[in-house]
XYZ file of C-alpha atoms in Angstrom:
437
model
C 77.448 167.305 15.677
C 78.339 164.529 18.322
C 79.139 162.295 15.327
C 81.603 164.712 14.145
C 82.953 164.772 17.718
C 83.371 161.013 18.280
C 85.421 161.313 14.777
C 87.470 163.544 15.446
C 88.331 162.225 19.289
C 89.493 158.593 17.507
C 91.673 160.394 14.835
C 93.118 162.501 17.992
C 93.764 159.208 19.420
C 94.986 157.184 16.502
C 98.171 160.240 15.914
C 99.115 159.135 19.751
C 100.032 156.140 18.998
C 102.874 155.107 15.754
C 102.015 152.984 12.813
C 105.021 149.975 12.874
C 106.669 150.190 9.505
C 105.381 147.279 6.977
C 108.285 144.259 6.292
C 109.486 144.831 3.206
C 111.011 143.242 0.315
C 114.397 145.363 -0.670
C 116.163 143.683 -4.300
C 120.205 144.591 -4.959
C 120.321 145.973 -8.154
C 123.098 148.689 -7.774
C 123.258 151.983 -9.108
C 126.695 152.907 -8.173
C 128.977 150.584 -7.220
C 128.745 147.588 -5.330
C 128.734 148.846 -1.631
C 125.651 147.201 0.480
C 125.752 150.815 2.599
C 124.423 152.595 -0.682
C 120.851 153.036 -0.269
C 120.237 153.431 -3.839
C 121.819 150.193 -4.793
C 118.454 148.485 -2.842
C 115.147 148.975 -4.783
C 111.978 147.875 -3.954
C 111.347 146.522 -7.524
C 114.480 146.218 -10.217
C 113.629 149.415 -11.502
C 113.090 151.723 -9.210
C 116.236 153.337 -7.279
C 115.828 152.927 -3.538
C 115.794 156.235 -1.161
C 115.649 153.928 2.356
C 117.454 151.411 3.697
C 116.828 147.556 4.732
C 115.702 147.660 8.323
C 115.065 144.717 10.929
C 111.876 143.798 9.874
C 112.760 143.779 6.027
C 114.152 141.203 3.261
C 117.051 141.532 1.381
C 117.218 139.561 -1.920
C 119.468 138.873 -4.786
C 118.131 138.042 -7.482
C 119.286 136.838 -10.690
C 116.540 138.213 -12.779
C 116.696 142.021 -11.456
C 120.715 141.630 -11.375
C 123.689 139.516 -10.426
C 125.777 142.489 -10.051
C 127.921 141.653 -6.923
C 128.024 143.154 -3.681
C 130.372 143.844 -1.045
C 128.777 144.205 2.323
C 130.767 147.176 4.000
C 128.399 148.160 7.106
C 126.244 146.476 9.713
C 123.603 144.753 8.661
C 120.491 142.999 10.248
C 117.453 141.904 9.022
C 114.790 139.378 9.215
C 116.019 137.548 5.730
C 118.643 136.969 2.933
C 117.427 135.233 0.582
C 119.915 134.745 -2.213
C 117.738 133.160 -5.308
C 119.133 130.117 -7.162
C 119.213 132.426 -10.435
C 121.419 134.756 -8.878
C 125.084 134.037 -10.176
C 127.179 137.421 -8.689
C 129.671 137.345 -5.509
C 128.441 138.863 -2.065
C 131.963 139.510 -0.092
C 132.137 141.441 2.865
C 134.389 144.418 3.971
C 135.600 146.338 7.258
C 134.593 145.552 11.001
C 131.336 144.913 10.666
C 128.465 141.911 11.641
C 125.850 140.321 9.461
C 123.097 139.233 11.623
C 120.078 137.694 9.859
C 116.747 136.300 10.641
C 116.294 133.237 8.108
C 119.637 132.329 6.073
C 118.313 131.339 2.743
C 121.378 130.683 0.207
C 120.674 128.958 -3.385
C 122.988 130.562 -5.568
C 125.960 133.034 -6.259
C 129.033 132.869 -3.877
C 129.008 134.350 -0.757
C 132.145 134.838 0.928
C 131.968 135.636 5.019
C 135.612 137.005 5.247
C 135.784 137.471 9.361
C 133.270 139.478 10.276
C 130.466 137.501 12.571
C 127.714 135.553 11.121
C 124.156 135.584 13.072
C 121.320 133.662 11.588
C 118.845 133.679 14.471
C 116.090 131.494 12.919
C 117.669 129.307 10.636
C 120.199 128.561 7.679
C 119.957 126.536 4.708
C 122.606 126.717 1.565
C 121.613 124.721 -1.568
C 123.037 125.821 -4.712
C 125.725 128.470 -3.044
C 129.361 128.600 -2.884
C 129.756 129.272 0.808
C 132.544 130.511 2.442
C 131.599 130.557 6.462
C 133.384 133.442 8.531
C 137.212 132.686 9.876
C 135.919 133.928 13.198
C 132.092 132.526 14.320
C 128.774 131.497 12.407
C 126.162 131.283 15.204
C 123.118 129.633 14.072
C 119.743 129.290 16.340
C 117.875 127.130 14.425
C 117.722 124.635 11.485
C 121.264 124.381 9.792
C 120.663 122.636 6.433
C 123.087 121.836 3.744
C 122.162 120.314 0.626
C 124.213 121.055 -2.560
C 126.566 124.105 -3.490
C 129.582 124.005 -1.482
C 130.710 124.745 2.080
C 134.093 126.361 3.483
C 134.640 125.947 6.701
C 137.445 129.268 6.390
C 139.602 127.598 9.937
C 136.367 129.225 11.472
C 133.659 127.934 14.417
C 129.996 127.408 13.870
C 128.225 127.247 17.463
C 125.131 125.599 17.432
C 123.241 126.950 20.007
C 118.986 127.636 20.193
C 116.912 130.170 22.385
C 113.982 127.735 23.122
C 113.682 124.071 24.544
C 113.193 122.950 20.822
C 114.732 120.390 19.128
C 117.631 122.072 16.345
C 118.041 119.639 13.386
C 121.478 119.867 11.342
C 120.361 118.194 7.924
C 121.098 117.392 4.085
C 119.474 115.866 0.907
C 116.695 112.821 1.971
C 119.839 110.540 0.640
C 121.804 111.375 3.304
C 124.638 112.122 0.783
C 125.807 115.357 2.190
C 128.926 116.224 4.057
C 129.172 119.106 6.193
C 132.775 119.770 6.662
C 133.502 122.123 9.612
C 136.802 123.271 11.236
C 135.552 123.879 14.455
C 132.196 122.993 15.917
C 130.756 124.155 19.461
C 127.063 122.362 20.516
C 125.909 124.532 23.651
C 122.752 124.308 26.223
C 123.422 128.205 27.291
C 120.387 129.816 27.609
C 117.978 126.694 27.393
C 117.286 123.124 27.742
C 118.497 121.877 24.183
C 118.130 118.788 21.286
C 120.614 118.784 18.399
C 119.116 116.604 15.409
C 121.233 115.169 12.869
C 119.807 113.940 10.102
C 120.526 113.284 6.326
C 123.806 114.343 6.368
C 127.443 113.340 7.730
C 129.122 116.611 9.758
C 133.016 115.918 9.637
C 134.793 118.354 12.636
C 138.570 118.635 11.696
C 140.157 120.817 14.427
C 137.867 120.720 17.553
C 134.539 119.864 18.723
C 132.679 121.434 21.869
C 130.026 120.671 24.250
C 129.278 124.024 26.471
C 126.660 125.438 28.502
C 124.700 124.906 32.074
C 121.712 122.927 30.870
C 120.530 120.022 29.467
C 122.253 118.749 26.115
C 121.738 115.911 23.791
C 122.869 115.152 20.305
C 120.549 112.928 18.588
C 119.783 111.562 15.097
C 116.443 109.839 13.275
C 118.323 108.029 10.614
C 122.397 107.190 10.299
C 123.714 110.367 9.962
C 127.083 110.544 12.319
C 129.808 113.117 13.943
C 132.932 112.220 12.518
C 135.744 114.094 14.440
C 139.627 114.676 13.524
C 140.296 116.749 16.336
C 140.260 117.048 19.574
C 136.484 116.662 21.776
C 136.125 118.729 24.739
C 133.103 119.015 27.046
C 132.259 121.216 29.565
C 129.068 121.220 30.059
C 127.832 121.620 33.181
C 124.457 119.456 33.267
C 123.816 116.033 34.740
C 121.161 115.213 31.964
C 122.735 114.542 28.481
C 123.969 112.212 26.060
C 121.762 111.246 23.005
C 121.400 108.424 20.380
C 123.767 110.381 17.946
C 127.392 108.634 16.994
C 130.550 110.535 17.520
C 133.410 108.533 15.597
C 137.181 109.456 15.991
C 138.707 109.153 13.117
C 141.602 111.437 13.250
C 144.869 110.386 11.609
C 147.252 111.932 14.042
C 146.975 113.007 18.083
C 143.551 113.448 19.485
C 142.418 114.269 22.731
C 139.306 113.673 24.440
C 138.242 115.466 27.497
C 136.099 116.478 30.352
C 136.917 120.192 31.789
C 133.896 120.342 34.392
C 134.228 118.432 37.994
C 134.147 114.581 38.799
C 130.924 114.585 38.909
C 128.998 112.858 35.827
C 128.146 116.234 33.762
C 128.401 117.351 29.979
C 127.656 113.620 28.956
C 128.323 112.265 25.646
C 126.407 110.285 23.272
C 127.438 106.927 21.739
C 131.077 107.225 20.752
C 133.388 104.643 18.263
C 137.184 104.951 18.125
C 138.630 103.929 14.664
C 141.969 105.261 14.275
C 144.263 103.992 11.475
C 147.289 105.803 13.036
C 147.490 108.321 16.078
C 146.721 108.447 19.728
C 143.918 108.909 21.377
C 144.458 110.505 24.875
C 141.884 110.616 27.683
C 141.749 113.346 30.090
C 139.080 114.351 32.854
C 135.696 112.326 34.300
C 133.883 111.441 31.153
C 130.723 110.886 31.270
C 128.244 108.639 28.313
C 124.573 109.192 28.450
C 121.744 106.735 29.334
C 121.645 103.769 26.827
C 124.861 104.749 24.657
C 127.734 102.542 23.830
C 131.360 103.445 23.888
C 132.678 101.428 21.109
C 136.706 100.516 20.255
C 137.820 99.585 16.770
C 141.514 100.734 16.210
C 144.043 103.196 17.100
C 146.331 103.470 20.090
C 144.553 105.111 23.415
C 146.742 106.373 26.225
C 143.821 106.368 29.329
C 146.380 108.445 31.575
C 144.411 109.295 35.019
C 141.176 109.343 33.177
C 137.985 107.742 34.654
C 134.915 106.511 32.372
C 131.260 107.080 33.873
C 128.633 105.115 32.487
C 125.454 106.385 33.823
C 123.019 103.966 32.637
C 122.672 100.562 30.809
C 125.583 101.751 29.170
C 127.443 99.024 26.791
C 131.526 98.930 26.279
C 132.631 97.036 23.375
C 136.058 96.066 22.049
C 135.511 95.051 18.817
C 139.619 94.987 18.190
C 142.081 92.297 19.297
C 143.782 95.489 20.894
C 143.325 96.971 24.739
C 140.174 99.234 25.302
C 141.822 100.269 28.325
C 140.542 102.921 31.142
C 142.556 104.171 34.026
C 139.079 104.062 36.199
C 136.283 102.926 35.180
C 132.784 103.743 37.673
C 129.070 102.520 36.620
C 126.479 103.836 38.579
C 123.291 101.757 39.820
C 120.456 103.186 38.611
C 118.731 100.037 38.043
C 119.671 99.240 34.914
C 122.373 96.838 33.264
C 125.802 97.494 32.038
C 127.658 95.256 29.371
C 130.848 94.453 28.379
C 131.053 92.962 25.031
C 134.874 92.037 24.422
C 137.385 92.604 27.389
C 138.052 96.080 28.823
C 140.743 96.699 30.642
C 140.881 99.026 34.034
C 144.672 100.111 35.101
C 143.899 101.822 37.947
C 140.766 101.412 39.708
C 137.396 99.804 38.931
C 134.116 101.195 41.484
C 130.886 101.510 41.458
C 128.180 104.283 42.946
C 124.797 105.020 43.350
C 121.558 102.919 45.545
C 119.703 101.513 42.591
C 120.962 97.646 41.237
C 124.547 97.706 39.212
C 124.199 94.678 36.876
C 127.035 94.057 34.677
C 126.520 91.283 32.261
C 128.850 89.902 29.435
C 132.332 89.328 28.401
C 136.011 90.162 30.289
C 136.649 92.847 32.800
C 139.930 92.803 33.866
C 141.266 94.680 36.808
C 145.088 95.442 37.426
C 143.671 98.035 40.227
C 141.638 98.191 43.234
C 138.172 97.432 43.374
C 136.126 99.975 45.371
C 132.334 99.270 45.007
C 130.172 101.846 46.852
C 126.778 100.645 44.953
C 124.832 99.913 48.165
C 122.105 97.222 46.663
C 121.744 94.272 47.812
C 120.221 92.869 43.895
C 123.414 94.259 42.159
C 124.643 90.909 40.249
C 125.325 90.246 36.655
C 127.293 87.496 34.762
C 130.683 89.460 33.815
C 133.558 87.725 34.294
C 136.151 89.576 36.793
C 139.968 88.779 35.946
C 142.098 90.044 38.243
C 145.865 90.544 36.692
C 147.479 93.162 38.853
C 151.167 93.160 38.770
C 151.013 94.871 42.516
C 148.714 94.576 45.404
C 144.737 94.836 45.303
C 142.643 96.059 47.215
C 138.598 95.501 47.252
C 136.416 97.304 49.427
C 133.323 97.916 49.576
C 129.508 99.663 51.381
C 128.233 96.228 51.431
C 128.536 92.394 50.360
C 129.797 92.617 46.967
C 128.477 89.986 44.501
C 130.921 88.432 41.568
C 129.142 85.359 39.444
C 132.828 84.473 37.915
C 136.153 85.436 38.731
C 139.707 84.301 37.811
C 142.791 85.408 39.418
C 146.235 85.898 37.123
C 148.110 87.988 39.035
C 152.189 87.897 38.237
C 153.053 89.603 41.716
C 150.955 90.860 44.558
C 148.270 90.227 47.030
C 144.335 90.909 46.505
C 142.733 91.893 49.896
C 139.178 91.799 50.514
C 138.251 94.405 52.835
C 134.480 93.700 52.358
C 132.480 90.050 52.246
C 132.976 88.727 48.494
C 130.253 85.951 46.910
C 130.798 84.108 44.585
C 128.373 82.847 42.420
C 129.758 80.576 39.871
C 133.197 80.060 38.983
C 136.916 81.313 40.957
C 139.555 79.878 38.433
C 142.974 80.457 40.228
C 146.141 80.822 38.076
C 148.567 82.813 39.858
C 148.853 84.669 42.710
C 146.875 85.136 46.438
C-alpha cells in the first residue's frame, strides 16, 4: 500500500511540471499552394500532411527528394534551422512585412530570394550551391558567415556582422581562397561584446559603404591572405581604445571615397592595416583616425585630399609610400608607447606633426617632411630614432615641446618663413641647410 502511495505522489508531481516539446524535423512538401503559413504544406516525413507548425526549437528543410515545389514565405518565421539540401532545385521567395530569423543558415541549393524583409541567422550562415539573393534592407549574422560556391546578391542591402559572445566570428570561402563575397554595404560592430572578425579563404569586396560600430573592443583579422577590398566610403565610429587587427583593408574605388572617423579626437574605433590603390578618384580624409598596434598604412596610387584630418598611429605603426606621389596628412601624431614607428618612403604633414604619450617615440626610416608646426608632447627622455626631418614650410614654424626634443637628421628647405624653437632641439647627426632660418 505505501508503494502504491509513493507512485502515485511522483505521477502527482510529474503533471506539475510541462514536458518541453521535442526539436523537430518539419520537410516542405506542399499540399496547397506554396504559402510557408500553410501548416499542411510542412510534413514531418514527405508523405504525411502536417497538422502543426515549425516552432523555435524545430528544423525546416527543403529537400529535393520529398519535393522542390517552391515556397513563398508569407508570415514570421523563426526557428533553430533552414537547411536547404543541395538536391533541392525550387525557389523560396518571400512575401508581406514579415522577418525570417533563423538559428543555423544552411543553404546548398535552390534559389532563395530575401526580397526586404529582415534576415536573422543567430548562429551561423553558410551558402554553397544556392542562388542567394540577401535582403535590400539588413542580413544580421552572429556567427560564422561562409560562402563557398552558388552565387551571392548583395540586393543594395547591409549585412552587419555582429556576435553575442567574446568569440572570434570567421567570414570564410573554399580552402583556395577563390571566393568573392561581394557586398553592398557592410557594418563590423563590438555592440554587445568584446569582438574578433576572421577572414579567411575568401576576398569580401564592399561597394557602397563599410562600417565599424559599437562601444567595445574590435579587431578584423585574417590567418591566410584573404583582404577587404572597399569601393566606397569607410566610416568608423567605434567607440573603443583597443582595436585594429592584422586584416588588410584596400581602397580601390574608381571614383570619390571618403574615409572617416565620427567618434572624438581621441584614438578610438582603430583600423587595421590599410593600402590605397586608386587608378582614378579621390580619396578624402575626415576625422582623428586611428591604426591599430603593429599595422601599416600603405600608399600606392590615387589622389588623397588630407583636409583637417589627423593620422594616429598607436603603436610600432609603419607608413609607407610606395608611389612617386604625396602620402600626405594634415596632422600626423604617434604616440610613445615604447615601441618604434617607421616611415618607409617620404610622408608628408601640411599642418602639424606631434607626438603624445610617456613611453619612448622612436621613429626610424626614410623622409618626414613638415610644412607645419612641430608640437612634441612625448615626455621621454629615450625617444630617438633615425628619420630624417625636412622642414619645407612655405610660412613660419613653430616647434615646441614637454621636454628636449631629439632629431638624429634634419634638413631645412624652407621657400619663406622662420622655424622657431620654443623647446631645446639635439641634434644627433646631420642639419643640411638649404633655404631659409
Amino acid at each position: 500500500m505505501k508503494a502504491i502511495s509513493s507512485f502515485l505522489a511522483c505521477i502527482a508531481i510529474l503533471t506539475c511540471f510541462s514536458i518541453p516539446s521535442v526539436a523537430a524535423v518539419y520537410k516542405f512538401n506542399p499540399a496547397s499552394g506554396t504559402s510557408a503559413k500553410n501548416k499542411v504544406n510542412w510534413r514531418s516525413s514527405c508523405a504525411t500532411p502536417g497538422s502543426t507548425f515549425p516552432g523555435v526549437s524545430d528544423t525546416i528543410q527543403f529537400d529535393g527528394s520529398c519535393s522542390n515545389a517552391n515556397c513563398v514565405f508569407d508570415t514570421t518565421f523563426n526557428v533553430a534551422k533552414i537547411n536547404v539540401k543541395s538536391n533541392y532545385s525550387g525557389t523560396i521567395s518571400v512575401s508581406g512585412s514579415i522577418t525570417l530569423t533563423f538559428g543555423i543558415g544552411i543553404f546548398d541549393g535552390g534559389t532563395f530570394n530575401g526580397g526586404s524583409v529582415p534576415l536573422t541567422f543567430n548562429v551561423s550562415l553558410k551558402i554553397d550551391g544556392c542562388s542567394f539573393t540577401s535582403s535590400a534592407s539588413s542580413l544580421n549574422s552572429y556567427g560564422d558567415f561562409t560562402f563557398k560556391s552558388g552565387g551571392f546578391a548583395h540586393n543594395n542591402g547591409t549585412v552587419i556582422f555582429h556576435r553575442y559572445t567574446e568569440t572570434t566570428t570567421t567570414i570564410g570561402g573554399t580552402s583556395n581562397g577563390s571566393s568573392t563575397l561581394t557586398l553592398y554595404k557592410a557594418e563590423f560592430t563590438a555592440s554587445s561584446q568584446n569582438s574578433i572578425f576572421r577572414i579567411r579563404n575568401i576576398t569580401v569586396e564592399v561597394v557602397n559603404e563599410m562600417k565599424l560600430t559599437g562601444n567595445y573592443h574590435l579587431l578584423l583579422n585574417t590567418n591566410s591572405s584573404s583582404v577587404i577590398e572597399v569601393q566606397g566610403n569607410i566610416v568608423s565610429s567605434n567607440t573603443a581604445t583597443v582595436g585594429g587587427g592584422d586584416c588588410l583593408i584596400i581602397i580601390n574605388g574608381t571614383g570619390s571615397q571618403t574615409l572617416s572617423d565620427t567618434h572624438g579626437t581621441t584614438g578610438t574605433g582603430k583600423l587595421c592595416n590599410m593600402k590605397i590603390d586608386k587608378s582614378s578618384g579621390t580619396l578624402s580624409l575626415a576625422g582623428n583616425i586611428a591604426i591599430g598596434g603593429s599595422t601599416t598604412w600603405e600608399y600606392v596610387d590615387g589622389t588623397v585630399i588630407e583636409g583637417t584630418a589627423r593620422l594616429i598611429c598607436d603603436y610600432n605603426n609603419t607608413l609607407v609610400n610606395n608611389s612617386r606621389g604625396e602620402m600626405k596628412f594634415a596632422k600626423l601624431d604617434m604616440v610613445g608607447d615604447g615601441g618604434t614607428h617607421t616611415i618607409d618612403g617620404r610622408i608628408l604633414v601640411t599642418d602639424t606633426f606631434s607626438t603624445s604619450n610617456t613611453g619612448d617615440c622612436d621613429i626610424n626610416g626614410d623622409t618626414l617632411e613638415l610644412q607645419g608646426d612641430v608640437v612634441w608632447d612625448n615626455t621621454s627622455s629615450g625617444s630617438n630614432g633615425n628619420v630624417f626631418f625636412k622642414f619645407s614650410g612655405g610660412a613660419d614654424q613653430i616647434v615646441s615641446g614637454q621636454s628636449t626634443i631629439q632629431f638624429d637628421k634634419v634638413k631645412l628647405i624652407k621657400s619663406d618663413g622662420n622655424i622657431t624653437l620654443n623647446t631645446p632641439v639635439s641634434i644627433t647627426t646631420d642639419i643640411v641647410f638649404v633655404t631659409g632660418k
